[in-house]
Amino acid sequence: MVSSIGAEKVSESPFVSKYQAFLDSSYKKEIERLAEHYPQKRSLNVNFQDLEKFDYELADSLLRDPDTHLEALQESVERINIPLLDEQDFKPHVRFFNLPADACPLIRNLGVDSLRKMVQIDGVIKQITDIMPKIKNSTWECLACGNTYKIAQKEHAINKPHMCECKSREFKLIVEDSDYIDYQKILVQEPLELLKGNEQPSTFEVHVYDDLVNMVTAGDRIKITGILRLRPSKKNKLVFERFLESNFLEKTEEKFEELEILPEEKEKIEELSKDPLIYDKLIQSLAPTIYGHDDVKEAIIMQLFGGVKKVLPDDQKIRGNVHVLLVGDPGAAKSMMLMAVDRVAPKSVYTSGKTTTGAGISATAVKDEFGEGGWTLKAGALVLASGGLALIDEFDKMDTQDRSALHESLEQQTISVAKAGIVTRFKTETSVLAAANPKNARFDPMDDLINQIDLPVTLMSRFDLFFIIRDELDRTKDKNIAEHILKNHKSGENFAQSKKTGKSLTKEEQETLESLLPPIEPELLKKYISYARQNVFPVLSKEAIKAISDFYIELRDRGREEGQYAATHRQLEGLIRLSEASARVRLADEVKKSDAERAIRLLKDSLEKAFTDRETDRLDIDILTTGKSHSKRQTMKEIMKIVRDITKEEDTAVIEKVVSEADKLGIDEDRARDAINDLLKQGDLYKPPEGQGRAVKPVD
C-alpha cells in the first residue's frame, strides 16, 4: 500500500477562479505554445504588470502571500482545457518577473519584513555550485509491516512519517523510489555601483530549481524573483539564516553604471561638456590632493570614459576598455592615485597584489561548504568588476602563476576555466589600472627601464599606456610638493578644529580650503562618466582617421630600413580607444582631429619615456614586445657570431678575447659584456669548467 502525505488541496481556494480568468484572457496562447513543447519547456513566465492591470488587489496579495497564490496558479493552469500531445500530466511552473519597485529591495535590506514574501533582487553571481539532486517527494517504508508512504518535501529539513498504520515509528527512506528535482545554489553579491564610499558589498544565498539550473554562471549580472525563507543556522540554534527560494531568474546586460541621474544633474553634465576647459577641470578633479602628475591623471580620465566596444558582423568583438600601467619609485603616490580613482569610478574593484591570488583576481573552481561538498565556480575581482574598472596595486608582487591569469582577460576580455570537470568562460569586460614598483625598489638611471620592471613583457604589451614615475631630485619641484602637502594638512587641521570648537574659519582659511576643492565634485564626476559611457558612442571622422593613420605610419617608418619597430597594431587600436574616450568627454557623437591629437600626445609621451633605446635614442617597441631593444638583439647576434668563430679554432672563447673582437666592430666593452650575460641567461652560451669562469662556449 502506498499512501500520499503532505499534498495540500487548493481547488477550493477563492483565488483559483480569478487566476483562471486572468490566464484565459491574457496567457491562453502562451500556455498552448508551452503545452506543445512540454516537458522540454516547463515554465510559464508571467509579467507581474499584466496581473496588476487585471486585478490590482490580487497582485498585491500575491506579493504578501506567494505560497498560497502560486499553488492556486498551479491549479488554474492545470484546469485550462488544452489538448496535449500525449498522456503525461501538464504541470508547468508559473514564474513572475518585472515586480514593482517597492518589491525590489537592496540585498542588504532583506530583513524579517520581507520574510515569506515575494521579492526581486539584483546582483552579480559571485559563486555557483554544480547541479545537485534534491528530494521533492520522499518514499518511506515501514520496517515493521512494509507499508510505504510518499511525503512531499517542503521544508529545509527532511520530513518523514510520524507513525505507520501498524503503530510502528521505524521507517527507512527508499532512495530509488523517491522523486527528485535539479537543485543549485547561487551566491549573489550586490552590484558594486550601488555602494557608497568604502561600503562592503552584501552577499545573499539563492536556491534555484528544475529548469532554472545552469542558466547563468559566476560573474553574470542577474535579476531574481523569489520568496524569502529561513533555515536553522549550523552554528547557533537561536539564529536563522536567510535564503531566497527562486521563482524566476534572468540574466541582464551588465552596464558600466546604472546610477540615477536627475534632470538638473543631466543639465550640469551637458553644460560641463561644452566648457572649453573641461579636460583641465577633469584633471584637477581627479586626486586633487596629489601634486602634479597631470599626464597620468589625463590618461586615467581617458580610461574612465573609455572607448567604444565593437561587435563586428562575424560576431568578433573589439574591446573598448583602456588599460593603464603605472610603474614608479616608492612614495610616488601610486597607491593614493588608485584610491582616488576608486572613489570616482562608477564601478570599481580595488585589490592589492600582495594579497591576491589567481583565483582571487580571475575565477576558479573550488570545493567548499557552500557547494555541499561539491565543486563551485567562484568569480574573482576581474569578473566582478566586469563593465567597470579593476584597480590592482602592488602589481609586481603577485605570483607569476597568478599574473598569468591576466593575459587572456586584458586582451580577449574573458577568462577561461577548466577545472574539476567544469569548463566555462567568464566575461571580464574590465579596464585595468595597475601600479607596480621597480625591481630594485628605485629606478637606476644607468640601466634600461625594461630590465628594472619585474613584469613579463607578454603581459606589459597588453596595456595601452605606460607611465614611469620617478622621484627626481628637483629643488623647485620638491618645494612645490612640500607646499601642496602642508597646505592640505593645514586646511584639514583647521576644518577639524572648527568642527570640534564650533568656531568659524577665517576668510583666509576658508579661501585656502576652497582652493583645494575639485572643480567637479566626486559624485557629479561619477555620474558624468556614467552618463557618457551609457549614452555617447562617437564615430571616427575622416580628419581623425587621417591623423591617426599618419602618426601610425610615421612610427612604422622610423625604423623600416633597419627592421626596427616603433609601433604595432596594438598601439594603433590604443590610439582609436583613446580618441573615442576624448570625444566622450565632450559628449560628442564624432571623434574630431583634436581628439586624435590628444590620444597621439598621450601615447607618444607614454612610449617615448618608457621604451626609448638608450643606445640609438630611438623609440623601439621591441623593448616592450620582446624585452630587448633591436640594437641589443643585433649586438647579441654579433657576439654570438664572434664566439662561434673563435670556437672553430679553439676549445673555448675567452671572454676578454670576445670583448676585444667586439671592439673592432664598434661594440664597446660594457655592451659586449651585457650581451654575453644576456646570452648566458637565455641559455645560448655556457661557461665550461675548463674555462675557470673566464671563457664561454655555444650550447649547440
C-alpha atoms as one frame of an Amber mdcrd trajectory, in Angstrom:
protein
   0.000   0.000   0.000   1.311   3.442  -0.932  -0.066   6.486   0.868   0.470
  10.119  -0.067   1.089  12.515   2.790   1.660  16.229   2.589  -0.314  17.027
  -0.590  -2.496  20.067   0.059  -5.721  20.725  -1.795  -6.033  24.183  -3.301
  -9.041  23.611  -5.551 -11.304  25.343  -3.041  -9.109  28.442  -2.890 -11.000
  31.632  -3.815  -8.042  32.649  -5.990  -8.229  29.712  -8.414 -11.152  31.058
 -10.433  -9.620  34.560 -10.535  -6.322  33.247 -11.837  -8.107  31.026 -14.329
  -9.902  34.090 -15.708  -6.603  36.017 -15.842  -4.774  33.229 -17.690  -7.674
  32.701 -20.115  -7.747  36.383 -21.003  -4.013  37.159 -21.127  -1.919  33.974
 -21.427  -4.023  31.371 -23.246  -1.788  31.343 -26.355   1.409  31.197 -24.274
   0.034  28.195 -22.371  -0.886  26.439 -25.637   2.645  27.003 -27.007   4.118
  25.768 -23.747   1.988  22.620 -23.910   3.360  21.838 -27.382   6.945  21.849
 -26.084   6.277  20.363 -22.652   8.248  18.919 -20.828  11.309  20.312 -22.688
   9.974  23.718 -21.632   8.375  23.693 -18.220   7.767  27.319 -17.225   5.108
  29.922 -17.952   6.683  33.360 -17.476   4.159  35.996 -16.392   4.741  39.752
 -16.384   3.643  40.994 -12.971   2.386  44.237 -14.531  -0.154  42.231 -16.568
  -1.584  40.815 -13.325  -1.661  44.312 -11.787  -3.691  45.619 -14.730  -6.093
  42.672 -14.458  -6.633  42.829 -10.680  -4.506  45.122  -8.517  -5.672  43.594
  -5.212  -4.918  40.073  -6.427  -1.416  41.137  -7.485  -0.791  42.833  -4.135
  -1.983  39.736  -2.299   0.413  37.583  -4.349   3.379  39.606  -3.076   2.260
  39.243   0.549   1.392  35.524   0.443   3.123  33.943  -2.572   2.868  30.322
  -1.326  -0.943  30.311  -1.346  -1.180  32.156  -4.654   1.397  30.058  -6.518
  -0.469  26.872  -5.537  -3.707  28.431  -6.779  -1.970  29.438 -10.010  -0.681
  25.906 -10.487  -4.216  24.562 -10.140  -5.513  27.229 -12.534  -3.028  26.280
 -15.261  -3.857  22.578 -14.927  -7.607  23.331 -15.204  -7.283  25.134 -18.535
  -8.538  22.807 -21.263  -5.617  22.272 -23.651  -5.279  19.199 -25.907  -1.899
  17.653 -25.063   0.238  15.615 -27.419   0.385  12.657 -25.033  -0.981  11.368
 -21.764   1.562  12.987 -19.443   0.496  15.421 -16.713   0.781  19.088 -17.646
   2.194  20.771 -14.542   4.312  23.761 -15.609   5.860  26.256 -13.205   4.337
  29.734 -13.120   7.081  32.333 -12.788   6.768  36.087 -12.246   9.092  38.843
 -13.423   9.102  42.650 -13.529   7.964  43.187  -9.944   7.156  46.752  -8.769
   9.891  48.928  -7.261   8.617  48.517  -3.689   9.160  44.743  -4.021  12.767
  45.151  -5.249  14.861  45.856  -2.130  18.627  46.005  -1.990  20.212  42.754
  -0.818  21.407  44.410   2.394  17.839  45.474   3.235  16.295  41.997   3.043
  15.095  41.545   6.624  12.236  39.990   8.565   9.766  42.415   6.964  10.276
  40.557   3.674  10.005  37.073   5.208   7.780  34.683   3.208   7.041  37.479
   0.723   7.832  37.637  -2.982  10.708  39.978  -3.781  13.063  40.704  -6.666
  16.789  41.295  -6.177  19.523  42.494  -8.498  23.145  41.358  -8.200  26.243
  39.694  -9.605  26.860  35.975  -9.200  29.898  35.530  -7.001  29.749  31.759
  -6.605  27.657  28.936  -8.057  27.514  25.217  -7.340  27.209  22.317  -9.718
  23.759  20.722 -10.174  22.662  18.534  -7.261  19.565  16.317  -6.927  17.128
  17.350  -4.192  14.234  15.205  -2.929  10.844  16.504  -3.997   8.702  13.568
  -2.786  10.335  11.057  -0.459   9.268   7.396  -0.218   9.398   5.726   3.209
   8.984   2.052   4.073   7.745   0.857   7.469  10.302  -1.558   8.909   7.548
  -3.476  10.765   4.893  -4.139   8.106   6.391  -2.929   4.808   3.823  -0.176
   4.107   5.238   2.692   2.012   4.423   6.389   2.240   5.027   9.314  -0.149
   5.709  12.627   1.573   6.072  15.980  -0.188   9.230  17.768   0.960   8.790
  21.477   1.513  10.942  22.350   4.473  14.717  22.630   4.561  14.969  19.578
   6.823  13.712  16.223   5.527  10.178  15.161   6.559   9.285  11.561   7.423
   6.061   9.822   8.539   5.209  10.082  12.238   3.537   6.685  12.632   2.507
   3.780  10.439  -0.968   2.198  10.480   0.613  -0.684  12.407   1.638   1.825
  15.126   5.344   1.489  14.307   7.545   4.602  14.159  10.529   2.955  12.447
  10.907   3.876   8.755  13.541   3.528   6.054  13.994   6.013   3.184  13.675
   4.282  -0.201  16.107   6.382  -2.192  15.445   4.789  -5.586  11.647   5.239
  -5.318  11.774   8.896  -4.228  11.209  11.787  -6.657  13.974  14.338  -7.219
  14.380  17.768  -8.721  17.509  19.524 -10.025  18.883  21.962  -7.471  21.634
  24.561  -7.476  22.881  27.193  -5.025  23.967  30.667  -6.075  25.769  33.294
  -4.018  24.742  36.747  -5.251  26.670  39.921  -4.460  25.313  43.453  -4.504
  26.209  45.440  -7.637  29.340  47.453  -6.855  27.908  50.647  -8.322  25.235
  50.763  -5.613  27.830  51.041  -2.853  28.914  54.317  -1.325  32.389  55.148
  -0.065  34.134  52.132   1.400  30.990  50.047   1.955  31.471  46.317   1.577
  29.017  44.535  -0.756  26.488  42.227   0.893  26.004  38.695  -0.393  22.905
  36.546  -0.432  22.233  32.859  -0.993  19.703  31.857  -3.653  18.332  28.374
  -4.347  17.250  27.565  -7.906  15.351  24.506  -9.058  14.395  22.442 -12.074
  14.658  24.357 -15.375  16.320  27.392 -13.753  19.554  25.497 -13.071  22.589
  26.164 -15.271  21.019  29.270 -16.786  23.817  31.508 -15.523  27.408  31.280
 -14.349  29.698  33.127 -11.945  30.196  36.771 -12.909  26.812  37.186 -14.625
  24.580  40.126 -13.696  21.114  38.785 -12.867  17.654  39.614 -11.568  15.937
  37.004  -9.403  12.337  36.827  -8.240  11.790  34.595  -5.251  10.395  34.017
  -1.774  12.498  34.937   1.245  12.774  31.983   3.632  14.703  30.969   6.744
  16.659  27.887   7.724  18.321  26.940  11.019  21.916  28.093  11.409  24.523
  25.370  11.738  26.393  27.395  14.371  23.654  28.903  16.548  20.237  27.312
  17.088  18.709  30.655  18.078  19.790  32.322  14.840  18.324  31.592  11.413
  19.929  32.109   8.019  18.144  33.787   5.117  17.927  32.424   1.612  15.828
  33.149  -1.442  13.804  30.342  -2.994  13.815  31.349  -6.644  10.712  31.686
  -8.745  12.187  33.461 -11.788  15.725  34.197 -12.943  17.050  36.219 -15.852
  20.467  37.400 -16.985  20.642  41.156 -17.544  23.035  43.183 -19.650  25.855
  44.438 -17.476  26.340  48.146 -17.913  29.177  50.290 -16.619  26.807  52.148
 -14.397  23.135  52.481 -13.623  23.200  55.496 -11.334  20.083  57.588 -11.238
  20.851  60.917 -12.898  18.403  63.690 -12.017  17.303  66.201 -14.698  19.246
  69.037 -13.037  22.367  66.819 -12.876  21.998  65.955 -16.554  21.795  69.663
 -17.315  25.022  70.278 -15.331  26.786  67.436 -17.160  25.799  68.753 -20.574
  26.880  72.260 -19.567  30.251  70.967 -18.360  30.821  69.053 -21.609  30.650
  72.342 -23.548  33.229  74.055 -21.334  36.443  74.627 -23.363  38.433  73.925
 -20.168  36.635  70.656 -19.428  39.757  68.486 -19.823  41.722  70.671 -17.392
  38.836  70.647 -14.915  38.600  66.849 -15.068  42.357  66.519 -14.466  42.135
  68.889 -11.475  39.148  66.953 -10.108  40.973  63.617 -10.056  43.067  63.170
  -6.908  43.357  66.931  -6.143  45.436  66.171  -3.030  48.204  64.700  -5.241
  50.502  67.345  -6.646  51.373  67.198 -10.360  51.251  64.027 -12.484  48.835
  65.770 -14.879  49.778  63.417 -17.731  48.925  60.380 -15.591  45.646  61.936
 -14.437  44.693  62.810 -18.020  45.349  59.211 -19.097  43.210  57.863 -16.248
  40.400  60.254 -17.183  40.512  58.820 -20.713  40.455  55.331 -19.196  37.390
  56.122 -17.063  35.420  57.405 -20.071  36.718  54.563 -22.251  36.465  53.730
 -25.920  33.560  52.112 -27.743  33.164  48.345 -27.716  32.552  46.992 -31.235
  30.813  43.814 -32.340  31.643  43.009 -35.966  29.292  41.186 -38.392  31.097
  37.883 -37.782  30.391  38.351 -34.038  34.035  39.172 -33.331  34.386  41.693
 -30.506  36.912  44.516 -30.224  37.424  45.863 -26.731  36.828  49.492 -25.893
  38.411  49.316 -22.442  41.702  51.138 -21.900  44.415  49.557 -19.696  46.982
  51.745 -17.900  50.146  50.650 -16.056  51.963  52.886 -13.556  55.494  51.936
 -12.507  57.225  54.253 -10.079  59.586  54.807  -7.201  58.280  54.324  -3.639
  56.390  57.332  -2.314  55.385  58.494  -5.800  51.660  58.485  -4.789  50.734
  55.496  -6.962  48.554  53.874  -4.278  46.922  57.223  -3.436  46.153  57.648
  -7.133  44.422  54.269  -7.253  42.433  55.042  -4.111  41.338  58.378  -5.587
  40.202  56.675  -8.797  38.290  54.116  -6.716  36.258  56.975  -5.210  35.156
  58.471  -8.548  34.792  55.380 -10.749  31.102  54.449 -11.038  32.010  50.770
 -10.695  35.363  49.509  -9.451  37.115  46.751  -7.512  40.328  47.512  -5.625
  42.815  44.747  -4.854  46.462  44.521  -3.841  48.933  42.157  -5.476  50.377
  41.108  -2.109  47.105  39.511  -1.051  45.731  38.472  -4.432  45.888  35.007
  -5.958  44.999  33.928  -9.476  41.665  32.648  -8.166  41.098  35.910  -6.309
  41.711  38.085  -9.352  40.272  35.870 -12.106  37.998  32.879 -11.358  38.286
  29.305 -10.210  36.517  26.108  -9.255  36.656  25.398  -5.527  35.363  22.691
  -3.211  33.871  24.091  -0.032  30.933  24.037   2.338  28.834  26.279   0.087
  28.841  23.570  -2.570  27.525  20.919  -0.130  30.851  19.148  -0.589  30.744
  19.549  -4.393  32.571  21.907  -6.728  31.557  25.526  -7.125  32.555  28.235
  -9.598  33.869  31.338  -7.857  34.260  34.729  -9.535  37.318  36.866  -8.807
  37.960  40.612  -8.883  38.168  40.980 -12.686  34.916  39.094 -13.202  33.072
  41.057 -10.516  34.403  44.331 -11.960  33.205  43.446 -15.473  31.732  46.567
 -17.018  33.823  48.789 -14.745  37.375  49.290 -13.516  39.765  46.891 -11.766
  42.437  48.596  -9.654  45.465  46.406  -8.881  48.072  47.800  -6.512  51.478
  46.155  -5.943  51.083  44.516  -9.353  54.672  43.310  -9.344  54.177  41.468
  -6.018  51.697  38.991  -7.492  52.950  35.457  -8.046  53.956  34.661 -11.617
  51.311  31.948 -11.842  48.632  34.347 -10.618  49.640  37.061 -13.102  49.366
  34.591 -15.972  45.593  34.554 -15.466  45.537  38.177 -16.672  46.827  37.578
 -20.207  43.510  36.437 -21.668  41.473  38.908 -19.631  43.350  42.026 -20.730
  43.093  41.345 -24.459  40.188  38.953 -25.059  38.162  40.300 -22.108  37.339
  36.767 -20.972  38.738  34.210 -18.528  38.527  30.514 -19.353  38.292  27.943
 -16.567  38.759  24.197 -16.983  38.982  22.651 -13.518  37.411  19.688 -11.744
  35.440  18.761 -14.859  33.933  22.266 -15.075  34.678  24.020 -18.357  33.369
  27.544 -18.758  34.307  31.075 -19.757  33.743  34.238 -17.746  33.196  37.690
 -19.179  35.714  40.284 -17.903  34.946  43.428 -19.869  37.054  45.383 -17.416
  39.510  48.265 -17.681  42.632  47.608 -15.597  44.626  50.289 -13.793  47.690
  48.646 -12.244  50.535  50.076 -10.169  53.951  48.472  -9.648  57.376  49.259
  -8.164  60.793  48.865  -9.834  62.561  45.553  -9.291  65.222  47.066  -7.012
  62.910  49.487  -5.147  64.151  52.548  -7.088  64.894  53.181 -10.746  68.553
  53.177 -11.775  69.080  55.923 -14.379  72.055  53.984 -15.794  70.090  50.828
 -16.614  67.366  50.102 -19.195  63.877  50.620 -17.780  62.604  47.279 -19.015
  65.300  45.477 -17.001  64.057  47.174 -13.844  60.406  46.204 -14.162  59.658
  42.764 -12.760  56.788  42.025 -15.141  56.670  39.717 -18.176  56.728  41.598
 -21.474  53.834  39.461 -22.753  51.671  40.980 -20.019  53.012  44.531 -20.297
  52.360  44.615 -24.042  48.628  44.310 -23.375  48.493  47.704 -21.650  47.639
  50.751 -23.761  49.561  53.337 -21.755  52.656  53.086 -19.530  53.856  55.717
 -17.113  57.262  55.709 -15.452  57.010  57.823 -12.301  60.432  58.790 -10.952
  61.205  60.522  -7.684  63.619  63.076  -9.136  65.808  65.390  -7.033  64.463
  68.727  -8.275  64.575  71.590  -5.755  61.750  73.605  -7.347  59.515  70.577
  -7.687  60.308  69.453  -4.134  59.359  72.894  -2.811  56.030  72.876  -4.680
  55.175  69.384  -3.450  56.031  70.316   0.152  53.865  73.449  -0.032  50.969
  71.473  -1.512  51.119  68.724   1.127  51.472  71.201   4.009  48.576  73.237
   2.634  46.390  70.106   2.591  47.338  69.177   6.148  46.865  72.731   7.466
  43.407  73.015   5.901  42.439  69.636   7.322  43.576  70.687  10.792  41.637
  73.970  10.598  38.499  72.188   9.433  38.751  69.536  12.190  39.323  72.207
  14.840  36.389  74.228  13.532  34.061  71.222  13.827  35.322  70.497  17.351
  35.057  74.005  18.759  32.229  75.363  16.602  34.437  78.338  15.709  34.070
  79.592  12.140  37.007  79.533   9.756  38.656  82.832   8.954  38.252  84.258
   5.477  41.814  83.224   4.593  41.299  79.699   5.947  38.024  79.375   4.061
  39.645  80.524   0.804  42.524  78.068   1.280  40.076  75.227   1.902  38.000
  76.126  -1.162  41.144  76.280  -3.316  41.756  72.614  -2.537  38.272  71.520
  -3.579  37.997  69.883  -7.030  36.258  71.895  -9.788  33.859  68.968 -10.266
  32.674  67.270  -7.074  33.229  63.469  -6.951  29.553  62.483  -7.065  28.882
  64.614 -10.138  32.079  63.355 -11.789  30.952  59.782 -11.178  27.599  60.493
 -12.854  29.312  62.408 -15.685  31.412  59.326 -16.507  28.384  57.049 -16.203
  26.230  59.236 -18.440  28.924  59.448 -21.133  29.547  55.694 -21.195  25.867
  54.864 -21.401  24.748  57.423 -23.951  27.702  58.505 -26.108  29.098  56.296
 -28.892  31.279  58.521 -31.091  32.317  57.667 -34.660  35.734  58.490 -36.156
  35.718  61.463 -38.544  37.807  61.496 -41.731  40.182  64.044 -40.168  40.668
  61.862 -37.062  41.266  58.755 -39.199  43.903  60.594 -41.243  45.674  61.956
 -38.147  45.820  58.520 -36.506  46.856  56.792 -39.730  49.614  59.333 -40.483
  51.069  59.057 -36.982  50.993  55.254 -37.004  52.704  55.050 -40.411  55.277
  57.624 -39.263  56.094  55.397 -36.268  56.417  52.363 -38.515  58.650  54.320
 -40.919  61.131  55.290 -38.202  62.994  52.005 -38.276  61.740  50.449 -41.500
  65.196  50.442 -43.143  66.871  48.737 -40.171  63.997  46.380 -39.414  63.268
  48.213 -36.151  59.662  48.525 -34.969  58.342  51.646 -33.254  54.688  50.502
 -33.126  52.394  47.524 -33.695  48.670  47.193 -34.356  48.104  47.228 -30.581
  49.293  50.850 -30.455  47.009  51.665 -33.390  43.971  50.231 -31.600  45.026
  52.023 -28.413  45.002  55.332 -30.303  41.465  54.664 -31.512  40.226  53.862
 -27.993  41.831  56.975 -26.511  40.417  59.164 -29.299  36.913  57.828 -28.644
  37.342  58.455 -24.914  38.374  62.054 -25.613  35.213  62.563 -27.693  33.090
  61.038 -24.927  34.361  63.687 -22.518  32.681  66.283 -24.750  29.584  64.050
 -25.119  30.289  64.274 -28.856  28.958  61.861 -31.474  32.032  62.351 -33.658
  35.740  61.908 -32.954  37.441  65.074 -34.154  41.041  65.682 -35.154  41.671
  67.328 -31.759  40.620  64.080 -30.031  43.025  62.099 -32.187  45.818  64.583
 -31.426  45.187  64.222 -27.676  45.407  60.438 -28.000  48.605  60.723 -30.087
  50.207  63.012 -27.496  49.377  60.668 -24.617  50.561  57.540 -26.419  53.718
  59.143 -27.820  54.715  60.543 -24.428  54.000  57.203 -22.767  56.033  55.154
 -25.249  58.996  57.518 -25.586  59.552  57.762 -21.836  59.320  54.022 -21.290
  60.661  52.381 -24.445  63.373  54.539 -25.975  66.540  52.599 -26.798  69.401
  54.203 -24.832  71.945  53.188 -27.459  70.206  54.664 -30.501  67.922  57.192
 -28.728  65.042  55.866 -30.833  61.614  54.597 -29.842  61.758  50.802 -30.056
  58.596  48.813 -29.397  60.668  45.611 -29.409  61.666  46.564 -25.859  58.016
  46.049 -24.927  57.224  43.025 -27.067  60.467  41.048 -26.589  62.106  42.629
 -23.549  65.167  43.678 -25.589  65.774  46.532 -27.981  66.510  45.920 -31.642
  70.085  47.215 -31.180  70.678  44.904 -28.204  69.449  41.895 -30.151  71.742
  42.876 -33.017  74.666  43.159 -30.567  73.830  39.698 -29.177  73.878  38.282
 -32.719  77.303  39.836 -33.348  78.689  38.486 -30.057  77.265  35.040 -30.806
  78.984  35.091 -34.226  82.313  36.114 -32.631  82.074  33.257 -30.101  81.297
  30.726 -32.836  84.211  31.943 -34.982  86.639  31.681 -32.048  85.443  28.208
 -31.002  86.024  26.899 -34.525  89.744  27.331 -33.880  89.874  26.946 -30.079
  88.049  24.832 -27.480  86.589  27.848 -25.669  86.175  31.566 -26.302  87.927
  33.601 -23.612  85.643  36.485 -22.637  88.452  39.052 -22.879  89.149  37.960
 -26.455  85.418  38.169 -27.327  85.303  41.722 -25.920  88.430  42.645 -27.886
  86.966  41.317 -31.159  83.691  43.131 -30.458  85.566  46.408 -30.002  86.881
  46.066 -33.575  83.241  46.046 -34.740  82.435  49.203 -32.778  80.826  47.437
 -29.811  82.159  48.927 -26.562  83.138  46.744 -23.602  80.008  47.397 -21.487
  77.661  46.495 -24.350  79.700  43.386 -25.174  79.742  42.133 -21.585  75.981
  42.849 -21.218  75.319  40.849 -24.378  77.420  37.918 -23.110  75.478  37.930
 -19.826  72.156  38.016 -21.713  73.247  35.083 -23.893  74.264  33.144 -20.784
  70.885  33.872 -19.136  68.830  32.693 -22.099  70.974  29.553 -22.491  72.694
  30.243 -25.816  76.108  30.294 -24.135  77.543  28.487 -21.127  80.741  28.597
 -19.099  82.627  25.277 -19.342  84.563  24.071 -16.258  87.885  24.144 -18.112
  87.491  27.875 -18.729  87.513  28.599 -14.975  84.696  31.097 -15.438  86.672
  33.255 -17.853  85.544  31.606 -21.102  82.270  30.701 -22.857  81.063  28.185
 -25.410  77.926  27.965 -27.598  75.314  25.474 -26.349  74.886  23.823 -29.756
